[in-house]
Amino acid sequence: MAKSLDAELAAIEAEERKLAERRKAHQAKQREAAIVAVDRAGLLRLPIDRLEGLLKAVKTLGVDEVEKRLKPTA
């Protein structure tokens, strides 16, 4: 009985490792998609000082506030 419990625990741990690897791969895909989106928006073509200024503003104001300010008013 102990062997089967040990085997089951080993199988569970193996599944957990596989799931962790899948999560890591998924995060890498999300990061790459975000970089592509930033590039398509033209932000990667900005001079570094302008890009840093924009990012500083986003960090200072917060993403929600920046989105709110950028939305057109009706």
Rosetta silent file (secondary structure, phi, psi, omega in degrees, C-alpha in Angstrom):
SEQUENCE: MAKSLDAELAAIEAEERKLAERRKAHQAKQREAAIVAVDRAGLLRLPIDRLEGLLKAVKTLGVDEVEKRLKPTA
SCORE:     score description
SCORE:     0.000 S_00000001
   1 L     0.000  -40.554 -178.594    0.000    0.000    0.000 S_00000001
   2 H   -64.033  -35.917  179.651    2.800    2.419    0.841 S_00000001
   3 H   -64.841  -40.938 -179.296    4.380    1.864   -2.570 S_00000001
   4 H   -68.719  -34.419  176.544    1.181    2.765   -4.369 S_00000001
   5 H   -68.053  -40.258  177.202    0.803    5.905   -2.236 S_00000001
   6 H   -65.010  -39.888  178.860    4.390    6.860   -2.963 S_00000001
   7 H   -65.315  -40.837  178.914    3.838    6.234   -6.653 S_00000001
   8 H   -64.404  -42.463  177.978    0.691    8.356   -6.613 S_00000001
   9 H   -63.013  -40.936  178.253    2.525   11.174   -4.854 S_00000001
  10 H   -63.251  -39.716  178.483    5.341   10.961   -7.403 S_00000001
  11 H   -65.660  -40.466  178.697    2.789   11.146  -10.237 S_00000001
  12 H   -63.881  -44.252  178.901    1.144   14.184   -8.660 S_00000001
  13 H   -63.122  -38.078  177.518    4.508   15.911   -8.282 S_00000001
  14 H   -64.445  -41.101  177.756    5.336   15.162  -11.915 S_00000001
  15 H   -63.806  -40.194  179.235    2.013   16.697  -12.997 S_00000001
  16 H   -63.604  -39.731  177.985    2.730   19.762  -10.867 S_00000001
  17 H   -64.625  -42.803  178.670    6.130   20.185  -12.544 S_00000001
  18 H   -62.161  -42.535 -179.990    4.548   19.882  -15.994 S_00000001
  19 H   -64.685  -40.734  177.771    1.902   22.440  -15.053 S_00000001
  20 H   -62.699  -40.041  177.956    4.553   24.846  -13.742 S_00000001
  21 H   -65.528  -40.768  178.275    6.464   24.494  -17.021 S_00000001
  22 H   -64.240  -40.466  178.551    3.281   25.147  -19.028 S_00000001
  23 H   -63.052  -43.279  179.933    2.558   28.250  -16.924 S_00000001
  24 H   -62.682  -42.827  178.359    6.085   29.530  -17.480 S_00000001
  25 H   -64.580  -39.795  179.219    5.783   28.962  -21.238 S_00000001
  26 H   -64.913  -42.107  177.901    2.402   30.702  -21.266 S_00000001
  27 H   -62.469  -38.487  177.953    3.824   33.712  -19.425 S_00000001
  28 H   -64.506  -40.435  177.728    6.639   33.906  -21.966 S_00000001
  29 H   -64.564  -40.922  178.512    4.073   33.871  -24.802 S_00000001
  30 H   -63.283  -42.299  179.565    2.076   36.631  -23.091 S_00000001
  31 H   -62.494  -44.414  179.420    5.208   38.730  -22.664 S_00000001
  32 H   -63.211  -40.348  178.398    6.126   38.286  -26.324 S_00000001
  33 H   -64.308  -37.991  178.303    2.584   39.231  -27.381 S_00000001
  34 H   -65.519  -42.126  179.010    2.795   42.374  -25.235 S_00000001
  35 H   -63.543  -41.399  178.048    6.111   43.341  -26.819 S_00000001
  36 H   -62.590  -41.712  179.368    4.634   42.824  -30.299 S_00000001
  37 H   -63.560  -41.426  178.188    1.642   45.016  -29.366 S_00000001
  38 H   -65.094  -40.317  178.804    3.944   47.770  -28.096 S_00000001
  39 H   -65.310  -44.082 -179.840    5.997   47.520  -31.274 S_00000001
  40 H   -62.906  -31.793  179.089    2.912   47.681  -33.505 S_00000001
  41 L   -74.514   -9.668  178.080    1.786   50.808  -31.653 S_00000001
  42 L    90.104    2.221 -176.651    5.077   52.401  -32.632 S_00000001
  43 H   -69.178  -27.840 -179.601    6.338   52.878  -29.094 S_00000001
  44 H   -76.673  -11.069  178.178    9.541   50.944  -29.690 S_00000001
  45 H   -92.082   -5.782  178.553   10.478   53.376  -32.446 S_00000001
  46 L   -70.388  150.976  171.054   10.408   56.358  -30.083 S_00000001
  47 L   -60.738  147.432 -172.442   13.665   57.853  -28.893 S_00000001
  48 H   -58.062  -36.459 -178.870   14.562   56.352  -25.537 S_00000001
  49 H   -66.270  -37.986  177.631   14.108   59.616  -23.623 S_00000001
  50 H   -69.221  -41.134  178.709   10.532   60.034  -24.886 S_00000001
  51 H   -63.925  -43.004  178.041    9.696   56.403  -24.156 S_00000001
  52 H   -62.607  -38.324  177.177   11.134   56.702  -20.654 S_00000001
  53 H   -62.566  -43.745  177.459    9.075   59.865  -20.116 S_00000001
  54 H   -62.114  -45.503 -178.567    5.889   58.098  -21.161 S_00000001
  55 H   -66.386  -34.235  177.017    6.626   55.126  -18.945 S_00000001
  56 H   -64.941  -41.338  178.512    7.419   57.417  -16.014 S_00000001
  57 H   -63.705  -42.239  178.412    4.051   59.136  -16.488 S_00000001
  58 H   -63.096  -42.502 -179.804    2.273   55.784  -16.590 S_00000001
  59 H   -65.578  -40.700 -178.636    4.079   54.668  -13.457 S_00000001
  60 H   -68.768  -49.070 -175.725    3.307   57.940  -11.661 S_00000001
  61 H   -80.574  -31.379 -173.975   -0.354   58.185  -12.660 S_00000001
  62 L    95.505  149.404 -176.453   -1.140   54.493  -12.839 S_00000001
  63 H   -61.027  -43.748 -177.939   -2.467   52.565  -15.803 S_00000001
  64 H   -60.395  -43.943 -179.628   -6.124   53.175  -14.956 S_00000001
  65 H   -66.309  -39.832  178.612   -5.662   56.955  -14.771 S_00000001
  66 H   -64.181  -44.517  177.604   -3.707   57.039  -18.041 S_00000001
  67 H   -59.745  -44.014 -179.341   -6.415   55.024  -19.792 S_00000001
  68 H   -60.935  -42.711 -178.806   -9.080   57.352  -18.397 S_00000001
  69 H   -71.446  -29.570 -178.521   -7.229   60.449  -19.608 S_00000001
  70 H   -83.749  -17.778  179.557   -6.589   59.013  -23.060 S_00000001
  71 L   -69.094  136.734  179.187  -10.183   57.991  -23.726 S_00000001
  72 L   -68.451  142.990  177.972  -12.004   60.483  -25.935 S_00000001
  73 L   -87.521  140.276 -176.830  -14.753   62.423  -24.221 S_00000001
  74 L   -94.569    0.000    0.000  -18.192   62.178  -25.748 S_00000001
